[in-house]
Short mmCIF file of C-alpha atoms in Angstrom, two decimals:
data_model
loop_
_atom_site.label_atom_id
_atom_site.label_comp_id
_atom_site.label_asym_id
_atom_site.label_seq_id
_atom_site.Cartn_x
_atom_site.Cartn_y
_atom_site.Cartn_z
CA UNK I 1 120.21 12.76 78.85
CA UNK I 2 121.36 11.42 75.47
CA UNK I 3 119.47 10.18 72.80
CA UNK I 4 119.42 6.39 73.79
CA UNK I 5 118.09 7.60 77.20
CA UNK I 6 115.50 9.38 75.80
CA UNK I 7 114.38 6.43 73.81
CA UNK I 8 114.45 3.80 77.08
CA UNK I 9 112.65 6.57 79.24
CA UNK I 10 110.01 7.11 77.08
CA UNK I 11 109.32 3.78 76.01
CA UNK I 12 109.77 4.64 72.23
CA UNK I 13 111.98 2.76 69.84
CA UNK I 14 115.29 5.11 68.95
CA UNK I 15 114.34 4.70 65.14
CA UNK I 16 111.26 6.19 65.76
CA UNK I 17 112.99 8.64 67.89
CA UNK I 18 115.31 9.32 64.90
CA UNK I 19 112.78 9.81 62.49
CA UNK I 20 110.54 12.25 64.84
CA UNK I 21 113.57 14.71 64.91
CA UNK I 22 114.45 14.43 61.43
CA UNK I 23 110.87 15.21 60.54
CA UNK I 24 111.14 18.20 63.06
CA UNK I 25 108.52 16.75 65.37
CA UNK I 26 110.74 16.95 67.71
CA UNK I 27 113.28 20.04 69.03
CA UNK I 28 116.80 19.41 68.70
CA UNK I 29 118.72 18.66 71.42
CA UNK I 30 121.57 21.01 72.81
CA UNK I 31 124.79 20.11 71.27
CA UNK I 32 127.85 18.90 73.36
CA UNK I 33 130.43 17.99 70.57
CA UNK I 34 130.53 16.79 67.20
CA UNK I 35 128.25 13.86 67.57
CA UNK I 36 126.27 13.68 70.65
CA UNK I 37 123.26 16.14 71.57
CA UNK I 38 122.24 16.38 75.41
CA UNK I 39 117.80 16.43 75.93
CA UNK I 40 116.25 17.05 79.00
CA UNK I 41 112.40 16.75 80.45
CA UNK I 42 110.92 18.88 77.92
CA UNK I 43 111.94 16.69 75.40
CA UNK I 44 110.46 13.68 77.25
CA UNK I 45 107.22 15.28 77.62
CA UNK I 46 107.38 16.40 73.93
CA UNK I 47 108.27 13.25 73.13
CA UNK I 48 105.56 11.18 74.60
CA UNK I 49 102.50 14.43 73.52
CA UNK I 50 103.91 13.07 69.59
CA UNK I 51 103.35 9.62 70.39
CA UNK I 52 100.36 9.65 72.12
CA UNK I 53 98.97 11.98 68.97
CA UNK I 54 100.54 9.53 66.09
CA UNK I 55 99.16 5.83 67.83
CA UNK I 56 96.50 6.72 69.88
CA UNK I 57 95.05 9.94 67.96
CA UNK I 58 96.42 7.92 64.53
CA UNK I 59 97.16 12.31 63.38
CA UNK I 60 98.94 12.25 60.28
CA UNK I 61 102.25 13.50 60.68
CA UNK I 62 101.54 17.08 59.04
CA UNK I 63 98.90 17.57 61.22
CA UNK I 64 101.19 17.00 64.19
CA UNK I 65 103.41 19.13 62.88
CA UNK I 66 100.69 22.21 62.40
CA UNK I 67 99.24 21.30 65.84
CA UNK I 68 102.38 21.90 67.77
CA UNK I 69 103.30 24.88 66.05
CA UNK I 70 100.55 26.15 67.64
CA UNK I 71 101.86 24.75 70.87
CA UNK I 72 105.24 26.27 70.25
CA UNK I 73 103.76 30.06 69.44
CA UNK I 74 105.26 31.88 71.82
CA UNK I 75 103.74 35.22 70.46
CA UNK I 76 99.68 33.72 70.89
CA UNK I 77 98.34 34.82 74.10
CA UNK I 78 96.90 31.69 76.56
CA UNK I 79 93.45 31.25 74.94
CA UNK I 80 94.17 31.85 71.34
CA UNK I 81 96.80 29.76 71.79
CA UNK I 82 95.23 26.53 73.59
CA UNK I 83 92.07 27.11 70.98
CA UNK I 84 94.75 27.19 67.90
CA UNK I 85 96.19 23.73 68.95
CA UNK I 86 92.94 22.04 69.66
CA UNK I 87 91.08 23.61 66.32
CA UNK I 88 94.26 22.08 64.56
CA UNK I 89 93.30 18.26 65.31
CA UNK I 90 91.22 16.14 63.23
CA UNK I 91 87.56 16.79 64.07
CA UNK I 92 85.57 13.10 63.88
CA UNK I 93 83.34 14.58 61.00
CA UNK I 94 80.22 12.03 60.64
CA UNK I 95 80.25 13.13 57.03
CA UNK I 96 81.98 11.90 53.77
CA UNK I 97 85.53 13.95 53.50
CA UNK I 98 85.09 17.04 51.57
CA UNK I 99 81.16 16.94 51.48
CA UNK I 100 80.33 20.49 50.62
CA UNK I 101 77.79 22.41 53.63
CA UNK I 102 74.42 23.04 51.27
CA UNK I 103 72.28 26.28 52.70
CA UNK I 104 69.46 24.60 50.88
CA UNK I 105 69.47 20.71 52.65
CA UNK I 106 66.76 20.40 54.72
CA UNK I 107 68.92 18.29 57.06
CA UNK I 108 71.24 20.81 57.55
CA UNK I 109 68.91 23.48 58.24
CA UNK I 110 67.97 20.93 60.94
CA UNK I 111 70.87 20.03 62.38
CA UNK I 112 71.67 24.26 63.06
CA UNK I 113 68.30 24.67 64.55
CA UNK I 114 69.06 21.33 66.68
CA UNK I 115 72.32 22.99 67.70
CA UNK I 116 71.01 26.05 68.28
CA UNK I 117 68.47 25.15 71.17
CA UNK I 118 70.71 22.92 72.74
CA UNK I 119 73.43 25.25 72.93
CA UNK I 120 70.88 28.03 74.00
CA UNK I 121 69.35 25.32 77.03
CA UNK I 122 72.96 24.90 77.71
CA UNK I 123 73.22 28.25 78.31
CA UNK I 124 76.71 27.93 76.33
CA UNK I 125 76.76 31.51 75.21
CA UNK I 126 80.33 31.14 73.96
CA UNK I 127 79.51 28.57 71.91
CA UNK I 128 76.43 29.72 70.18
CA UNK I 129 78.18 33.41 69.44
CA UNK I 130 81.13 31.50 67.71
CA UNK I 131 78.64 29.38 65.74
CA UNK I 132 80.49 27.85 62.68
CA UNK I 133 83.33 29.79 62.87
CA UNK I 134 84.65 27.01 65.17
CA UNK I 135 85.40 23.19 63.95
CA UNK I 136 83.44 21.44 67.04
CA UNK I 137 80.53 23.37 66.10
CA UNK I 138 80.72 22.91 62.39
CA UNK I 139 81.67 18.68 63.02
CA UNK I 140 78.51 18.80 65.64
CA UNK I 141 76.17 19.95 62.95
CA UNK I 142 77.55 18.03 60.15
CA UNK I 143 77.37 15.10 62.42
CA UNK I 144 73.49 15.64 63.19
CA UNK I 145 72.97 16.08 59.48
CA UNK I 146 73.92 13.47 58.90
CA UNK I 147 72.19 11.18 61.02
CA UNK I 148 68.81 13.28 60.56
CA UNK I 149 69.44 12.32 56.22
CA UNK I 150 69.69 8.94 57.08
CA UNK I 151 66.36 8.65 59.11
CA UNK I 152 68.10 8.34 62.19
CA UNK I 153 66.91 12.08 63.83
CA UNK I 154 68.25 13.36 67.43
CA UNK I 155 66.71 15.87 69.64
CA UNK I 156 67.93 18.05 72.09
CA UNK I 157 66.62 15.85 75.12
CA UNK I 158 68.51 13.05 73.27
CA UNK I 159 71.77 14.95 73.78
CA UNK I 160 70.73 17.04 76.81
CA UNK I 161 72.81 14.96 79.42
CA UNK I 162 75.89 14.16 77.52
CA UNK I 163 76.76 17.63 76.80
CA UNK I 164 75.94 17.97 80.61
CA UNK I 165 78.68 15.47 80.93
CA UNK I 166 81.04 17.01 78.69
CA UNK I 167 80.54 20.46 80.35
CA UNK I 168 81.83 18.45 83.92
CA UNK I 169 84.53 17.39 82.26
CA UNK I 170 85.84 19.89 80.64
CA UNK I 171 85.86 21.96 83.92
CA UNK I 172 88.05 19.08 85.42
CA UNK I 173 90.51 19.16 82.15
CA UNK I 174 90.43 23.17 82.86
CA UNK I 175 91.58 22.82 86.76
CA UNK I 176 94.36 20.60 85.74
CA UNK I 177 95.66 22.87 82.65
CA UNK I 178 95.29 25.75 84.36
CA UNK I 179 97.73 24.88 87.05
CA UNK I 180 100.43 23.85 84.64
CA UNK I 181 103.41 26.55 85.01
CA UNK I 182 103.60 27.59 81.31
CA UNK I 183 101.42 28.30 78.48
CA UNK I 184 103.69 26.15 75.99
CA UNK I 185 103.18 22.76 78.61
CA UNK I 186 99.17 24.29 79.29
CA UNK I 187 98.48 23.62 75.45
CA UNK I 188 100.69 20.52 75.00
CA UNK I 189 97.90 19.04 78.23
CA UNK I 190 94.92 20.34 76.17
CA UNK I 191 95.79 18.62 73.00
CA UNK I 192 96.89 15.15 75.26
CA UNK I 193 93.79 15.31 76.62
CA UNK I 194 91.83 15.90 73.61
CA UNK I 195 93.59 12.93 72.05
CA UNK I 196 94.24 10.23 74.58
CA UNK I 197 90.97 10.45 75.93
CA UNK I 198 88.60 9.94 73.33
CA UNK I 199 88.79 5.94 73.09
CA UNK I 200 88.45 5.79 76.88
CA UNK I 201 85.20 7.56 76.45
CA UNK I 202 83.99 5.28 73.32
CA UNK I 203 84.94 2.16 74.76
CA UNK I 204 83.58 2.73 78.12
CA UNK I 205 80.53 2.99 75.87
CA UNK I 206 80.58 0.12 74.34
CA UNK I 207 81.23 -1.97 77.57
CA UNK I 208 78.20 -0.33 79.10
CA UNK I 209 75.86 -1.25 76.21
CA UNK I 210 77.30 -4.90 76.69
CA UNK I 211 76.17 -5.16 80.48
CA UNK I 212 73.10 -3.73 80.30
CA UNK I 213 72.52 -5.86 77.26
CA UNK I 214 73.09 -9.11 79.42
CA UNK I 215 71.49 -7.28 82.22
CA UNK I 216 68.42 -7.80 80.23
CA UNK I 217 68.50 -10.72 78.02
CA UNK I 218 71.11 -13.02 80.12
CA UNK I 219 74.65 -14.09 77.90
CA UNK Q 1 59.63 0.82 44.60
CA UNK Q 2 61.81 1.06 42.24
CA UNK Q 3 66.05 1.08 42.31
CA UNK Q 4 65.70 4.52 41.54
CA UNK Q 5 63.08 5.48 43.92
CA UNK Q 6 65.52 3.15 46.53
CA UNK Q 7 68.36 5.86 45.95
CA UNK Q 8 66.25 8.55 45.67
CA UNK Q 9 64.30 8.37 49.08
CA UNK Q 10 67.57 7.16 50.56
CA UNK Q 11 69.46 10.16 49.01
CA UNK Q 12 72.60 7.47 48.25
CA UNK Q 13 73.56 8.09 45.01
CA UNK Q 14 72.32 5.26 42.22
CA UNK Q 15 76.01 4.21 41.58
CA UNK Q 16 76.55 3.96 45.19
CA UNK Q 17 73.34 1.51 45.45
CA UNK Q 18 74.02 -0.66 42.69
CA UNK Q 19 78.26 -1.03 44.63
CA UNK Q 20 76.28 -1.70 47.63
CA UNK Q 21 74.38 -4.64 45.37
CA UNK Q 22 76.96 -6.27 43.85
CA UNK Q 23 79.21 -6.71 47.20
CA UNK Q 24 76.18 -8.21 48.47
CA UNK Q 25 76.08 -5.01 51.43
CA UNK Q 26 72.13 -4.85 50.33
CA UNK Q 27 69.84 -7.95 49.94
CA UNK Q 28 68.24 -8.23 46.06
CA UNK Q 29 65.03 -6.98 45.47
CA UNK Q 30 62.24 -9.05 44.29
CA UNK Q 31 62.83 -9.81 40.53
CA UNK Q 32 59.72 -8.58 38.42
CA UNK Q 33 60.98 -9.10 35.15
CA UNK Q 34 63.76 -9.53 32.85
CA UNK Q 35 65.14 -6.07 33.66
CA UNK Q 36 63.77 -4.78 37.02
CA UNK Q 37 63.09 -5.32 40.69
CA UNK Q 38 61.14 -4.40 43.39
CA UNK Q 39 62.30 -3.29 46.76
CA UNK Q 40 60.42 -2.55 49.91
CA UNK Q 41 60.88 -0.67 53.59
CA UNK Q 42 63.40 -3.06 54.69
CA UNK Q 43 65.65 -2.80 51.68
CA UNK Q 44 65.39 1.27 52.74
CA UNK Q 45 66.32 1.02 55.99
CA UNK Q 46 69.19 -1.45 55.26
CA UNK Q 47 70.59 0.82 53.06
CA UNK Q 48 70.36 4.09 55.78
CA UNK Q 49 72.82 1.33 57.56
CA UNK Q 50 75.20 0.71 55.09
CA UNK Q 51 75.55 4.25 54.15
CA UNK Q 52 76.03 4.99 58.45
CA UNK Q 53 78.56 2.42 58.55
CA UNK Q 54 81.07 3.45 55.89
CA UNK Q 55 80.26 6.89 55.91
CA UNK Q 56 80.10 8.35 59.55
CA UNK Q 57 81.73 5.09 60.67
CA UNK Q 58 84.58 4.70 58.15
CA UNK Q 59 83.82 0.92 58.58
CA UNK Q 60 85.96 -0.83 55.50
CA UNK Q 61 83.20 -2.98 53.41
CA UNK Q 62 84.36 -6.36 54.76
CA UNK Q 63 83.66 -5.53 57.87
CA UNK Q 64 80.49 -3.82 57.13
CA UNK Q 65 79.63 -7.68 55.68
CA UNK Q 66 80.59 -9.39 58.68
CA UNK Q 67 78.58 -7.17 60.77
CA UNK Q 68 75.44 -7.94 58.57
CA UNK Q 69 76.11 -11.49 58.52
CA UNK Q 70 75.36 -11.38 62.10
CA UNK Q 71 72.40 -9.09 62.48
CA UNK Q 72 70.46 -11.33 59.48
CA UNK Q 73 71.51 -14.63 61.39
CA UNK Q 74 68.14 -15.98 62.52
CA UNK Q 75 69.62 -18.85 64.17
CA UNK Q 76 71.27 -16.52 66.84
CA UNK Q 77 69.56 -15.88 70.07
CA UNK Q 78 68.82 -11.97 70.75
CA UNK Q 79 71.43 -11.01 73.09
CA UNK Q 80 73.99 -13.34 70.80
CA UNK Q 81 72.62 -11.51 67.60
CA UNK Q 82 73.02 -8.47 68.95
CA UNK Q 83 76.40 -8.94 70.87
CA UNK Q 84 77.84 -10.68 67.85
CA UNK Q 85 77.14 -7.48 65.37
CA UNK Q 86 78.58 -5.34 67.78
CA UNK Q 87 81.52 -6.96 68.44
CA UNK Q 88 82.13 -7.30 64.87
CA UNK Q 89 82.50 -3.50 64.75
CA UNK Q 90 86.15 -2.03 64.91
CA UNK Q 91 86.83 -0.94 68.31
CA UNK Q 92 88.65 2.75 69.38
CA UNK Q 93 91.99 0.76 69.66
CA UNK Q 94 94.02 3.45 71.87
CA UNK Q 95 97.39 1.32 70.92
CA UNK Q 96 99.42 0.70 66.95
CA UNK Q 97 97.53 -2.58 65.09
CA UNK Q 98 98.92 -5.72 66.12
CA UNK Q 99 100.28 -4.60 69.50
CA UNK Q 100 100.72 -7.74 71.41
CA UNK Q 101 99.07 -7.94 74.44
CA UNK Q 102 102.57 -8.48 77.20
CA UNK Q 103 101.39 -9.84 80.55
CA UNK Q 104 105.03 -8.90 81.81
CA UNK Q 105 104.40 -5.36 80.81
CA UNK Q 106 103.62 -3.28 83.84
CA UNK Q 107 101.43 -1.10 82.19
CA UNK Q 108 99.15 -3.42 81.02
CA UNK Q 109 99.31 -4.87 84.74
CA UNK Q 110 97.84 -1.62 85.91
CA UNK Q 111 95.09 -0.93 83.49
CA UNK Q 112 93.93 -4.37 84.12
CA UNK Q 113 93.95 -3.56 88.13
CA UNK Q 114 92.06 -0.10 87.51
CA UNK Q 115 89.74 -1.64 84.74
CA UNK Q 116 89.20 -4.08 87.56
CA UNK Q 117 88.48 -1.51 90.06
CA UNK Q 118 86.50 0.49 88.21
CA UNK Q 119 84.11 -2.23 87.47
CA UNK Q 120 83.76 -3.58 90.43
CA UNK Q 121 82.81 -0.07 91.91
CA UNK Q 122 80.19 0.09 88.70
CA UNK Q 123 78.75 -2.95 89.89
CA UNK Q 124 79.10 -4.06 86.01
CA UNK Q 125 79.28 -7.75 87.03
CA UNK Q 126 78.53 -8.71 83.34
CA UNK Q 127 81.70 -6.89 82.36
CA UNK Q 128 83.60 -7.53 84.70
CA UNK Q 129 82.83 -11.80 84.47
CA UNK Q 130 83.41 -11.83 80.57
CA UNK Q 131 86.47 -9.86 81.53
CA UNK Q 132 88.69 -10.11 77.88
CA UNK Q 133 86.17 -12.12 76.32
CA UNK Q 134 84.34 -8.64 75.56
CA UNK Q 135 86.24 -6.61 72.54
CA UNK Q 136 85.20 -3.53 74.44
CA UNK Q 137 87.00 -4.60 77.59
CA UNK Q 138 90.04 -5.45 75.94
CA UNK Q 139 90.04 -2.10 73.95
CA UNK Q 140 89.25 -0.10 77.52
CA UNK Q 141 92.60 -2.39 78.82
CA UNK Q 142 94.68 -0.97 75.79
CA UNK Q 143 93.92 1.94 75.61
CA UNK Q 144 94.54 2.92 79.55
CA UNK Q 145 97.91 0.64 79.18
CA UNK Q 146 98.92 3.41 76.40
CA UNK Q 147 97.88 6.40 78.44
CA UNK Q 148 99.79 4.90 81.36
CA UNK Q 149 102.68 4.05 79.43
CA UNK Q 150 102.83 7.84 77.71
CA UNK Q 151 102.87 9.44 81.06
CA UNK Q 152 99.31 10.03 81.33
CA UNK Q 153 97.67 7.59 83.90
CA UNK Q 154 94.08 7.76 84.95
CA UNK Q 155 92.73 6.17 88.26
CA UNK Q 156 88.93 4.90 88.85
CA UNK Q 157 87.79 8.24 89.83
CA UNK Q 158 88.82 9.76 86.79
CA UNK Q 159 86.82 7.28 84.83
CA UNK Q 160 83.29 6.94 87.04
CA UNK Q 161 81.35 10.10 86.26
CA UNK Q 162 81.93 8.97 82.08
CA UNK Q 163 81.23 5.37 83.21
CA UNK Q 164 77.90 5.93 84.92
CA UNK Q 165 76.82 8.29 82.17
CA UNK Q 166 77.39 5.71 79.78
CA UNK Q 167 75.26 3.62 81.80
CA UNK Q 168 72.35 5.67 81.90
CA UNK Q 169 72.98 6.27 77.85
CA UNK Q 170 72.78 2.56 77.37
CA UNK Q 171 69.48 2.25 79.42
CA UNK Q 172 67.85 4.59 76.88
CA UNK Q 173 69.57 2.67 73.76
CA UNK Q 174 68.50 -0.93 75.43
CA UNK Q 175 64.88 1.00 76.12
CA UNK Q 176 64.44 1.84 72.18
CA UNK Q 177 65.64 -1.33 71.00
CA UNK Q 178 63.07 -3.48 72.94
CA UNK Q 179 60.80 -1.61 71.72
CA UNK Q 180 61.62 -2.62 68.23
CA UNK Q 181 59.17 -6.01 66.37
CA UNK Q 182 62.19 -8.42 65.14
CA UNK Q 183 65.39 -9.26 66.30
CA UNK Q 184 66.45 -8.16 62.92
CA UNK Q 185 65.49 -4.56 63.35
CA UNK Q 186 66.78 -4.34 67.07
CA UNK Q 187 70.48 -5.93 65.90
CA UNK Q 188 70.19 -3.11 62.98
CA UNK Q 189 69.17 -0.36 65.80
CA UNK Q 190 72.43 -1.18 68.21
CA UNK Q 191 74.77 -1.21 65.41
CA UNK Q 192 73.27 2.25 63.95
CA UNK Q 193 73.55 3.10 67.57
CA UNK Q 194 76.88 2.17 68.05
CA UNK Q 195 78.37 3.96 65.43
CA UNK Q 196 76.46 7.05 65.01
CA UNK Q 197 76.46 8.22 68.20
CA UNK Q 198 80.48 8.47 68.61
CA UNK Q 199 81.23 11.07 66.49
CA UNK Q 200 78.11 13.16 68.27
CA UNK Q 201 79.68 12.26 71.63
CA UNK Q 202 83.26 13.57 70.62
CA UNK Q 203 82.48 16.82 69.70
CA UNK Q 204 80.04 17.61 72.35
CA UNK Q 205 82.87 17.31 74.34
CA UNK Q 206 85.64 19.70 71.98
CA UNK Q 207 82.50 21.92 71.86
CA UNK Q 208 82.62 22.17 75.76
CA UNK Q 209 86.02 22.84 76.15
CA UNK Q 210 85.61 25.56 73.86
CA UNK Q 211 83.11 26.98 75.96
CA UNK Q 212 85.47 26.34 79.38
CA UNK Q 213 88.12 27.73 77.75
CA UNK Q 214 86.30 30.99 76.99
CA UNK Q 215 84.46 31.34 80.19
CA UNK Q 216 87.52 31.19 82.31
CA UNK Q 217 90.05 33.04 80.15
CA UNK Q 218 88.01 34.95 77.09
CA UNK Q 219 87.77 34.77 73.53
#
């Protein structure tokens, strides 16, 4: 398809089209004379995993751009490969930007022993022998930190079931990427789903504390 | 106590507690003399809230005001006092700022049929009778118009198992809050709540599909 098709089927405006290429977001398409380029599904789907991380994800460009090199690494094997992409995107961080990790806070030593048990009643063995070295981990802890220095303290019952319900989910967003055909569209799902899914999740949230809220207490 | 015993149990830096002041984010204390004030528990706990909101929460300070304004409104009911600081909070938009909402555009048609759905299946009849009223409803309706729009639509069954967890999440919330003596202090809970919880939630969940990813297909 050309480049005006591209734009109508994927809903995107052709300046913004234009300006995804020229910032290399976006492959080039395969020349067919001096002015016209010919793109096909890949670029559709590429198209639409840049969108969805730019509004909905609101990823600064450069991060898109480091995220789907990952994508694109046709030398990583599966894992390494999926992992790269997803330890690429912005990790919600519950801390101030830049905040240095202090051995000595008493929070922090917390928050790791927090961790710690509830990765060990998990029985997420992966997890714990990664520790830090992975950004989830390091965001989870920072997170807790922070809410045990402000006087707002979690346990692991507290967070018991909704790692329960992460650990069901995941295995659903596993089945689907693992039946993708290739690697390259296998990591592009991971990262969608990573992205795109995370409002659901909050909002769905926030509309449950509102009904059980008038559940209680009327409108 | 002191200013300087305020920032010092609080762990905000002085600087940051005298900003808070001045924008009027933190009440005054009670003046003693010429030069100094006295502040109590409250002032303590107000400022563990300010801190949550701008720094896990990234809440810009006007909103952070208009939030306040609502949980110190003693002329609001309970459920209206608390329901009027939440919804005051930004919501997990899923879509670009200013998106108009397009009631000829099909995707928006069927996020509104699945939100629909979904509810009605919940049995959230709150929810689902404030329909866009509720800022949390109308960011759920966005945010699965995107998703369909990019190519990625979800259907009710995709959504229930996150839904009902939710649900049982925002019985335990509701549950602490009661338990709370003003209306004051339970407002201040829900909005702590609200926002300190999301960041927690979102990287339980990269966390487990780290751990997915390893099981099925090693390190």
């Amino acid at each position: 398809m050309r480049l005006a098709d591209l734009g109508e089927r994927s809903g995107v405006p052709l300046a913004t089209v234009k300006y995804y290429l020229r910032e290399g977001l976006l492959p080039p398409g395969r020349r067919i004379n001096a002015t016209q380029a010919e793109y096909d599904e890949s670029h559709l789907r590429r198209l639409r995993l840049v969108r969805a991380m730019i509004q909905v994800g609101r990823i600064p460009v450069a991060t898109v751009r480091e995220v789907l090199a990952h994508v694109d690494d046709d030398s990583l094997g599966r894992t390494v490969r999926l992992g790269a992409a997803l330890w690429a995107l912005p990790y919600p961080a519950g801390e101030a930007p830049g905040t240095p990790p202090d051995a000595e806070d008493p929070s922090r030593a917390a928050a790791l022993v927090l961790v710690d048990a509830l990765l060990e009643r998990l029985g997420w063995s992966i997890a714990r022998e990664l520790g830090d070295l992975s950004p989830a981990h390091r965001a989870l802890v920072a997170t807790l930190a922070t809410l045990h220095r402000l006087g707002y303290p979690l346990d692991a019952d507290d967070l018991l079931p909704y790692a329960r319900t992460m650990e069901q989910a995941a295995v659903h967003d596993l089945d689907r990427t693992d039946r993708l055909p290739t690697d390259r569209e296998r990591a592009e799902y991971a990262v969608a789903s990573a992205v795109l899914f995370e409002p659901v999740l909050l909002n769905l949230r926030r509309l449950a504390q509102a009904e059980e809220s008038g559940r209680r207490h009327g409108l």
